[in-house]
Short mmCIF file of N, CA and C in Angstrom, two decimals:
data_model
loop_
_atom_site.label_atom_id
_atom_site.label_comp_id
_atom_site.label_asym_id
_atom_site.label_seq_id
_atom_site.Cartn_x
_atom_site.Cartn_y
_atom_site.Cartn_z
N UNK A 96 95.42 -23.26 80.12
CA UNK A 96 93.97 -23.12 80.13
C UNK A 96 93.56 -22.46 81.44
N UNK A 97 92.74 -21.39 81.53
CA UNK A 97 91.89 -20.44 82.71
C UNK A 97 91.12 -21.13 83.54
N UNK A 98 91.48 -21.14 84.63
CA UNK A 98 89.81 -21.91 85.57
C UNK A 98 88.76 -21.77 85.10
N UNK A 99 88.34 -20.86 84.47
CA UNK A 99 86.77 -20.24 83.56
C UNK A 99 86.77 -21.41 82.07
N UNK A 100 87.77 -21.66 81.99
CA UNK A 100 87.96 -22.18 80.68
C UNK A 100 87.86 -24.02 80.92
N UNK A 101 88.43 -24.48 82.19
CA UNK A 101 88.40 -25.67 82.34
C UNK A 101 86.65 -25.85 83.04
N UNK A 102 86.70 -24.69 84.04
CA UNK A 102 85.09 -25.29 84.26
C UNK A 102 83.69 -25.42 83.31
N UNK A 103 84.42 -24.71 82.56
CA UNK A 103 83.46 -24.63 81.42
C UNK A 103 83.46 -25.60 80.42
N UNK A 104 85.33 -26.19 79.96
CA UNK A 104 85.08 -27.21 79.71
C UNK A 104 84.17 -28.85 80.43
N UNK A 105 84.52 -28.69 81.03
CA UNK A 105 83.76 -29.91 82.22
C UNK A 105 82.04 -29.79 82.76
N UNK A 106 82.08 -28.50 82.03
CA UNK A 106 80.27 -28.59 82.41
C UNK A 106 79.66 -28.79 80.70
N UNK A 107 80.24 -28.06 79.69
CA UNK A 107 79.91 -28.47 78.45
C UNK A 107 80.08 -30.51 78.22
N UNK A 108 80.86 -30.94 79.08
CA UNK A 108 81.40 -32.26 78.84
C UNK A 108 80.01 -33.45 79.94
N UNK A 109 79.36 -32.55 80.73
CA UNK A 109 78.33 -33.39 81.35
C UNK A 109 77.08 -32.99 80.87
N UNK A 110 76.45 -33.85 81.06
CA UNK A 110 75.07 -33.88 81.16
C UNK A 110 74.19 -32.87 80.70
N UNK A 111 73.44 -33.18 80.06
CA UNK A 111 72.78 -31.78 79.77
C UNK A 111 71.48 -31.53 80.36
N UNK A 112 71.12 -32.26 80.53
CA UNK A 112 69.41 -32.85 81.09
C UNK A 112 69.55 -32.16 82.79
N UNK A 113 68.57 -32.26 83.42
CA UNK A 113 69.13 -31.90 85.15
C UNK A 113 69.39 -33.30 85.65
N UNK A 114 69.91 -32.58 86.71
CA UNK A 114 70.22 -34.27 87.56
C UNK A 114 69.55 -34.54 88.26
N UNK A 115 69.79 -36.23 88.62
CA UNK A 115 68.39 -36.96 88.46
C UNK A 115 68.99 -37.55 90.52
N UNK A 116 68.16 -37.35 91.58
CA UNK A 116 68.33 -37.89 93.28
C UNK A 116 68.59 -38.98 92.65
N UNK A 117 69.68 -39.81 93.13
CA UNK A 117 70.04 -40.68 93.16
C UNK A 117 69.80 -41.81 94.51
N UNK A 118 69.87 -40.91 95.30
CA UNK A 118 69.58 -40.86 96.75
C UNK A 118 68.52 -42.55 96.94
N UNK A 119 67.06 -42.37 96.33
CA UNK A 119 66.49 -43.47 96.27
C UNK A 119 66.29 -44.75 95.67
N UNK A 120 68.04 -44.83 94.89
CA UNK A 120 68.54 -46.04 94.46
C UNK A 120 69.43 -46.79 95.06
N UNK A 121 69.08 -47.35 95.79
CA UNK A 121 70.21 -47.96 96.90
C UNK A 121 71.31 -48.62 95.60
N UNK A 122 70.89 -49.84 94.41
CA UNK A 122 71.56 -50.39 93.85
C UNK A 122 72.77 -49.39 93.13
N UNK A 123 72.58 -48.40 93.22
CA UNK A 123 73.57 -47.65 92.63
C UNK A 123 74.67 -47.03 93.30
N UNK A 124 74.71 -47.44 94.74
CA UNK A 124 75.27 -46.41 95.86
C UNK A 124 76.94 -46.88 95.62
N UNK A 125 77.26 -48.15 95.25
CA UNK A 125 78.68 -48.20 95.09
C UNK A 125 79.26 -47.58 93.77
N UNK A 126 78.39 -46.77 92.99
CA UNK A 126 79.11 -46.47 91.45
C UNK A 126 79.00 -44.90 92.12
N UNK A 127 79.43 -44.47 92.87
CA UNK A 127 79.57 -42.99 93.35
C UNK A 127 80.51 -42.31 93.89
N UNK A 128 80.99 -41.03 93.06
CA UNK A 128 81.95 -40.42 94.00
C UNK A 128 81.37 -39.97 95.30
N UNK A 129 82.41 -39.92 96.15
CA UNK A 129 82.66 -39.36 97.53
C UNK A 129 82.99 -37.98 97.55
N UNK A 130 82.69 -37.06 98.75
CA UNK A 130 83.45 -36.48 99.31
C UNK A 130 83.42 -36.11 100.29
N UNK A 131 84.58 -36.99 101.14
CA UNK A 131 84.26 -37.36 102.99
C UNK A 131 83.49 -38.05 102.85
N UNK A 132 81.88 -37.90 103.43
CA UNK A 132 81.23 -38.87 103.68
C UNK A 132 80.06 -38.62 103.24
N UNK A 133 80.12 -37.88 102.18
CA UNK A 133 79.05 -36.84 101.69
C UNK A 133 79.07 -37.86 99.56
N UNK A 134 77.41 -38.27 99.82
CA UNK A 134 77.58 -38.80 97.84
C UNK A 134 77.62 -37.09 97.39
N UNK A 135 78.18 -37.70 96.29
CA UNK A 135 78.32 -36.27 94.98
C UNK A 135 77.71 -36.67 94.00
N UNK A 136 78.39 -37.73 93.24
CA UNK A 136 77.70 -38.07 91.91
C UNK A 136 77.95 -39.83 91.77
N UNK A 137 76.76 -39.78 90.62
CA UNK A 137 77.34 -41.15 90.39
C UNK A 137 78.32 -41.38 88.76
N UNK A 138 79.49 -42.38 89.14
CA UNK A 138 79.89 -42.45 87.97
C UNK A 138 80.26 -43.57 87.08
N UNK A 139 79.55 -44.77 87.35
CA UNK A 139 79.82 -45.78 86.63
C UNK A 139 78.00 -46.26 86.52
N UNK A 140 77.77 -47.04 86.19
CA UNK A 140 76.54 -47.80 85.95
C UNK A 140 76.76 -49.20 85.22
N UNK A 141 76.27 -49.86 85.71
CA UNK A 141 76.69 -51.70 85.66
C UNK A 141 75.81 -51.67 84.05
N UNK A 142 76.20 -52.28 83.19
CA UNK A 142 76.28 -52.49 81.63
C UNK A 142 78.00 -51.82 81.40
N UNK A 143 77.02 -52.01 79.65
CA UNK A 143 77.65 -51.74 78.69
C UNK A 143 77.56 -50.50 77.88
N UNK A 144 76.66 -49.39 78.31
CA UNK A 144 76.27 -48.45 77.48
C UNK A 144 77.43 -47.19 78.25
N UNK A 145 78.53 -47.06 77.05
CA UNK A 145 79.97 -46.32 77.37
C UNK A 145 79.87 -44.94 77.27
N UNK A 146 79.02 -44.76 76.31
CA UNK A 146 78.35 -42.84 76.40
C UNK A 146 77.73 -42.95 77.57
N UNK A 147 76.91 -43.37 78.44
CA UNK A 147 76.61 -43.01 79.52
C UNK A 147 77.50 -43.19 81.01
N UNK A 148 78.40 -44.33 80.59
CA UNK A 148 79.46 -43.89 81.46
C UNK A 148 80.57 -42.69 81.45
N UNK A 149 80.93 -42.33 80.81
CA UNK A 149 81.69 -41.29 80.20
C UNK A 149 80.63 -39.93 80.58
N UNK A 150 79.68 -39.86 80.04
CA UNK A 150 78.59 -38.53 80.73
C UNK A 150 78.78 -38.46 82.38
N UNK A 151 78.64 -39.62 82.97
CA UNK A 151 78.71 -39.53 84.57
C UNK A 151 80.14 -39.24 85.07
N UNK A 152 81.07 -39.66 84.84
CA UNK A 152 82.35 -39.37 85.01
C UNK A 152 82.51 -37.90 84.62
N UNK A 153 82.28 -37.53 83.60
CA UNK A 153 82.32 -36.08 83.23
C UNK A 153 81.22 -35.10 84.20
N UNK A 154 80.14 -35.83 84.79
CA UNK A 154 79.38 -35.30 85.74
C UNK A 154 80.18 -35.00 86.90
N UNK A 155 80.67 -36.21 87.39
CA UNK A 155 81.22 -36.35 88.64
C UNK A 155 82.92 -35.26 88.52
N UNK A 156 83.63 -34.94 87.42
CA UNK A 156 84.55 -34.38 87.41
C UNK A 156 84.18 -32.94 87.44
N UNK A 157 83.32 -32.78 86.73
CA UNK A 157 82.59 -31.30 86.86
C UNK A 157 82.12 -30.62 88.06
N UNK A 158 81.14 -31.40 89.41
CA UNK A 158 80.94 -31.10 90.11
C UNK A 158 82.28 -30.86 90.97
N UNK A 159 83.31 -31.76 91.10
CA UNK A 159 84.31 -31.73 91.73
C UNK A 159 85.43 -30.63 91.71
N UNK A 160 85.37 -30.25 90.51
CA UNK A 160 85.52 -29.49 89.66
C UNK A 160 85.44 -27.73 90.67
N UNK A 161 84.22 -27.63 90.12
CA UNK A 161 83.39 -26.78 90.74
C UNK A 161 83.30 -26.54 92.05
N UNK A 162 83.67 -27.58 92.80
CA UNK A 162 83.54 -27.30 93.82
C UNK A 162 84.96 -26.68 94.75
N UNK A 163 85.69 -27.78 94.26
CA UNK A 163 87.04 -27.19 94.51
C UNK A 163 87.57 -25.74 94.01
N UNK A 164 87.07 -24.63 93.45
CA UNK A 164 87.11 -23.96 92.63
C UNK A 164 86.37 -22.75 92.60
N UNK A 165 85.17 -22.81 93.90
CA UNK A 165 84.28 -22.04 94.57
C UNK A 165 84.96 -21.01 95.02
N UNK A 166 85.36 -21.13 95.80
CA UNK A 166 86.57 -19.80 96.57
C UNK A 166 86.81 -18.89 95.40
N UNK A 167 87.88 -19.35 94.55
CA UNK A 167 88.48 -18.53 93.71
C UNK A 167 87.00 -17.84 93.02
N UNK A 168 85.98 -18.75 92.34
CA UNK A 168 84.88 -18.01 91.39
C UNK A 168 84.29 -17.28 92.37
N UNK A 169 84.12 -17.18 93.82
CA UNK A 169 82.87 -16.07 94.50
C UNK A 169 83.81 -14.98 94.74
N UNK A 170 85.46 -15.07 94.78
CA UNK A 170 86.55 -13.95 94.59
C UNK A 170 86.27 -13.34 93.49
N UNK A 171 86.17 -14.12 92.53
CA UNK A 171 86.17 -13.69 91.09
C UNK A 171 85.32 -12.36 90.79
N UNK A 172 83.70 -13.11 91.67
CA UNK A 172 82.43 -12.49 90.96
C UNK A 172 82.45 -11.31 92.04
N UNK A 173 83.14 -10.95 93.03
CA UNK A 173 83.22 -10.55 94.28
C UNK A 173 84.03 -8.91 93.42
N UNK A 174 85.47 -9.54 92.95
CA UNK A 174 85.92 -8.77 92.40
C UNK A 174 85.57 -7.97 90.96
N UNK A 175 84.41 -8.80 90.30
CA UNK A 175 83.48 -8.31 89.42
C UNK A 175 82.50 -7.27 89.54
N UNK A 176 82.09 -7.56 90.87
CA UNK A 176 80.40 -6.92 91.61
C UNK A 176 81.26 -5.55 91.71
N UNK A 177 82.61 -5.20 92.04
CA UNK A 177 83.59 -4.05 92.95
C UNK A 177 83.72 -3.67 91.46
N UNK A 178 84.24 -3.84 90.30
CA UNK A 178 84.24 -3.14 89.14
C UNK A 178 83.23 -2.73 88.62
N UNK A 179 82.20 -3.58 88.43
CA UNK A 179 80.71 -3.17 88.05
C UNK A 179 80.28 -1.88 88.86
N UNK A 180 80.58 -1.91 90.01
CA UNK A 180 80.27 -0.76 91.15
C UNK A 180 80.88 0.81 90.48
N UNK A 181 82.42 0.41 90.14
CA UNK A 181 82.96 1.51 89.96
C UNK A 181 82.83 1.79 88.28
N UNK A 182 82.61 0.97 87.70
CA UNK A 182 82.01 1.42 86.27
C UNK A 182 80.80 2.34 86.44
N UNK A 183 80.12 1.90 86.86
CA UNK A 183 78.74 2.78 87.29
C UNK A 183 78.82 4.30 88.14
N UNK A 184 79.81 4.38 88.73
CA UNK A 184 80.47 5.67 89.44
C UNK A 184 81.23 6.43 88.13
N UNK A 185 82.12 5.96 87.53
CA UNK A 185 82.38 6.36 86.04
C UNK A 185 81.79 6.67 85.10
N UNK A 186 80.64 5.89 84.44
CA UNK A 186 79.34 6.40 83.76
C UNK A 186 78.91 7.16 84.27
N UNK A 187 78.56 7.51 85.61
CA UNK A 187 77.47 8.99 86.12
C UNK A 187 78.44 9.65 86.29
N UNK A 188 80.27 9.67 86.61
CA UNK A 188 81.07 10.87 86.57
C UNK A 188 81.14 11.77 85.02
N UNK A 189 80.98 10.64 84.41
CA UNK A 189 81.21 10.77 83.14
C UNK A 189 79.90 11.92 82.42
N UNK A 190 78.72 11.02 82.56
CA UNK A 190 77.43 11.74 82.20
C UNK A 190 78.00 13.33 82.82
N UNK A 191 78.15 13.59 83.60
CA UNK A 191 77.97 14.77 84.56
C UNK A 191 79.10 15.44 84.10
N UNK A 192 80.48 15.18 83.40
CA UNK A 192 81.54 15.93 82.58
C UNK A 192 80.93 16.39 81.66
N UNK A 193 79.97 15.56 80.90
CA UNK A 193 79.72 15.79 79.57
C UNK A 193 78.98 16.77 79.12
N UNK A 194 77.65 16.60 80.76
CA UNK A 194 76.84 18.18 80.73
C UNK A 194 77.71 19.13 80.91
N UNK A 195 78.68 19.08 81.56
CA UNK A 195 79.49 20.08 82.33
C UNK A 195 80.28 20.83 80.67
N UNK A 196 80.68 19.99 80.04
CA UNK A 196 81.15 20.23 78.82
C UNK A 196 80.17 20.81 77.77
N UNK A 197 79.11 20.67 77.60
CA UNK A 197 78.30 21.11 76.71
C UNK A 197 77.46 22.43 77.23
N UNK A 198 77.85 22.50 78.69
CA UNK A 198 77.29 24.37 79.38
C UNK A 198 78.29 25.07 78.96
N UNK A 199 79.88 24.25 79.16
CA UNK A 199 80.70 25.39 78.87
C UNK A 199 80.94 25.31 77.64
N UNK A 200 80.39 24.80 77.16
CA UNK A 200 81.04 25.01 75.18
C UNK A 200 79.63 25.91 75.05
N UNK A 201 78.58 25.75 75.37
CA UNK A 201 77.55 26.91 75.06
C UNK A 201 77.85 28.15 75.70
N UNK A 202 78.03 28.16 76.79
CA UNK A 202 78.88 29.97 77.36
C UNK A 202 79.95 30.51 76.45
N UNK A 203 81.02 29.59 75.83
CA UNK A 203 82.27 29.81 75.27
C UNK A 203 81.55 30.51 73.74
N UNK A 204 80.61 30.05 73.45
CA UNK A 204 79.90 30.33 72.12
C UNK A 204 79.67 31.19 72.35
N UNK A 205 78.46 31.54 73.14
CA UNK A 205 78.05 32.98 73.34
C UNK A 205 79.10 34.08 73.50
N UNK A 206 79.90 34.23 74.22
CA UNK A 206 80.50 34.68 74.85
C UNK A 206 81.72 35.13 73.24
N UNK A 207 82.10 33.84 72.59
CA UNK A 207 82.71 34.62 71.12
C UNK A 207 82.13 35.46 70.38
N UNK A 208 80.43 35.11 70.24
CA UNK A 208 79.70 36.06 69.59
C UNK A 208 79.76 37.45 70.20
N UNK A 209 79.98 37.38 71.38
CA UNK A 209 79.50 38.56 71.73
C UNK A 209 80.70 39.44 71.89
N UNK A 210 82.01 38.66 71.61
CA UNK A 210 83.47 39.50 71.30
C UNK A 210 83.16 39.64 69.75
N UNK A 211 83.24 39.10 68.72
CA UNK A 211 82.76 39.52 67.54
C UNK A 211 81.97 40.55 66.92
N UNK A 212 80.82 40.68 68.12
CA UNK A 212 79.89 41.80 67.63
C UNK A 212 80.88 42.78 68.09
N UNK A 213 81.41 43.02 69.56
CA UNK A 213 82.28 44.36 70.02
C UNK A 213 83.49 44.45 69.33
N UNK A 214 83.83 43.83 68.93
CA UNK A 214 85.76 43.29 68.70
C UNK A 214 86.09 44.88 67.56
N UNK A 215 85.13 45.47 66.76
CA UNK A 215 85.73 47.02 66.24
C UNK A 215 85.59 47.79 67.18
N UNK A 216 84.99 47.63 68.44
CA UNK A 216 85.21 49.04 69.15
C UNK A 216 86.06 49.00 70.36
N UNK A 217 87.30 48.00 70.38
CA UNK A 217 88.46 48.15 70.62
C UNK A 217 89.33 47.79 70.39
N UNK A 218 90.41 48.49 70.58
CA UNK A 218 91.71 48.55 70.32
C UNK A 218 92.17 47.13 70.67
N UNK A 219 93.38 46.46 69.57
CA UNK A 219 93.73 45.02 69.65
C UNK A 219 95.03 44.85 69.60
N UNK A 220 95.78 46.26 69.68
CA UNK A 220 97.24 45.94 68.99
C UNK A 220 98.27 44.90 70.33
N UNK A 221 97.63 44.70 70.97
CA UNK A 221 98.35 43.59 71.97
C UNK A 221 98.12 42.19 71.35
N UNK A 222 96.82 42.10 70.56
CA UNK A 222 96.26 41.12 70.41
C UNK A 222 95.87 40.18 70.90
N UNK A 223 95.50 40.18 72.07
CA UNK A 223 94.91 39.61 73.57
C UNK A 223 93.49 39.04 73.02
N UNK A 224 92.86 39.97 72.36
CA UNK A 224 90.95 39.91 72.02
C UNK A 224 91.17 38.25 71.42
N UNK A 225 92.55 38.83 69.74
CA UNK A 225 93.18 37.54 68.40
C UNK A 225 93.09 36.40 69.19
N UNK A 226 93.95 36.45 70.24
CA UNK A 226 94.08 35.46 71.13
C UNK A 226 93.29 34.69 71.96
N UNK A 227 92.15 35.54 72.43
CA UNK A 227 90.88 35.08 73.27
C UNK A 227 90.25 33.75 72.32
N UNK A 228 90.27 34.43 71.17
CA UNK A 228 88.92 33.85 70.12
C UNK A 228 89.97 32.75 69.38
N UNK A 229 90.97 32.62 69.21
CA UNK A 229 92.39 31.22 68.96
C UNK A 229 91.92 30.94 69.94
N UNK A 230 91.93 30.92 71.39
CA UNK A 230 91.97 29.67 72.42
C UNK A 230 90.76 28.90 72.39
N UNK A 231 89.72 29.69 72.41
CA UNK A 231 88.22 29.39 72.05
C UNK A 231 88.14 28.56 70.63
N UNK A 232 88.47 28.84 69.50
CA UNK A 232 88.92 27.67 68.98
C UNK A 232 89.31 26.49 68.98
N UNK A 233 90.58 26.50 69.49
CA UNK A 233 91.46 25.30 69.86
C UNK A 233 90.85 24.33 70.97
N UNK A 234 89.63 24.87 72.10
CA UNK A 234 89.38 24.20 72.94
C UNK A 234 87.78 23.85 72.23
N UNK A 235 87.25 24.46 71.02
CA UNK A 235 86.06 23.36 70.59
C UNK A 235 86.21 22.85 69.65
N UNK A 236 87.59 22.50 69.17
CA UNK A 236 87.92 21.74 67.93
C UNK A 236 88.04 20.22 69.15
N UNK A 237 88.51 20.58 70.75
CA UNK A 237 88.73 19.49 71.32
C UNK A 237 87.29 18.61 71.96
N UNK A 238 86.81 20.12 72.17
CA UNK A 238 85.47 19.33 73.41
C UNK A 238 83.86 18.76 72.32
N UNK A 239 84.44 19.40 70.95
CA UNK A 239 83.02 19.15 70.35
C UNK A 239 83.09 17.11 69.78
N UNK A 240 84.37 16.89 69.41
CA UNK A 240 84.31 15.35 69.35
C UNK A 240 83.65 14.54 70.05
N UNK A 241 84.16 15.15 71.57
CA UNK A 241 84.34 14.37 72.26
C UNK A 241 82.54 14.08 73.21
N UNK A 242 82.12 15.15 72.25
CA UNK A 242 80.11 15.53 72.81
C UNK A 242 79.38 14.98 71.54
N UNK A 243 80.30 14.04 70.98
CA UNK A 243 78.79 13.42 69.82
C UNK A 243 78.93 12.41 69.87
N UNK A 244 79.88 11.25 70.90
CA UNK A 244 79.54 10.09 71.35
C UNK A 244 78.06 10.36 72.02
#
């Protein structure tokens, strides 16, 4: 199971409501986790009602949880924010191929028409012209796909 996957289990597993200062219940101060010398949560409550013990324990494992676990998630989102960055450098490289691709597939157009209109008033027996207007082909059978995303 993924750290993303356990913290997530353990926050789906507490509380759903917000949490409630505990701070101004003195009677409750011994049903509380620690850490150092610092309250976190509380996790027992004097009765009998076992869904609400079980919610606090799952409170108190969650925060602990989480906390221990900070480092790695602000790495995480750290190393997220640095891809997001360069996705966005990729989308505008990208945008800017695509114009770049659709000037030169419009020059390449023109530019066949305008061997087509001349192409009887010269000589081809090299077949260089045959050849011009094949490559011009072959390169908008490639670039026109790839301009109707």
């Amino acid at each position: 199971m993924s750290n993303l996957q356990k913290l997530r289990a353990a926050f789906e597993a507490a509380t759903k409501e917000g949490y409630i200062d505990l701070s101004t219940d003195w009677s409750l101060r011994n049903n509380n986790v620690m850490c150092g010398n610092t309250f976190v949560a509380e996790v027992l409550v004097d009765g009998d009602n076992k869904v609400m013990r079980n919610e606090r324990r799952a409170n108190a494992e969650f925060i602990i949880l989480a906390h221990n676990m900070m480092p790695e998630i602000l790495a995480d989102l750290e190393r997220l924010q640095l891809l997001e960055a360069e996705l966005d450098r990729v989308k505008d490289q990208a945008i800017e191929i695509e114009t770049a691709l659709e000037s030169s597939t419009e020059a390449m157009s023109l530019m066949r028409e305008q061997i087509e209109q001349m192409r009887g008033m010269f000589n081809d027996d090299d077949e260089s012209i045959q050849l011009a207007c094949d490559t011009h082909d072959k390169a908008e059978k490639l670039v026109v796909p790839l301009l109707k995303y």
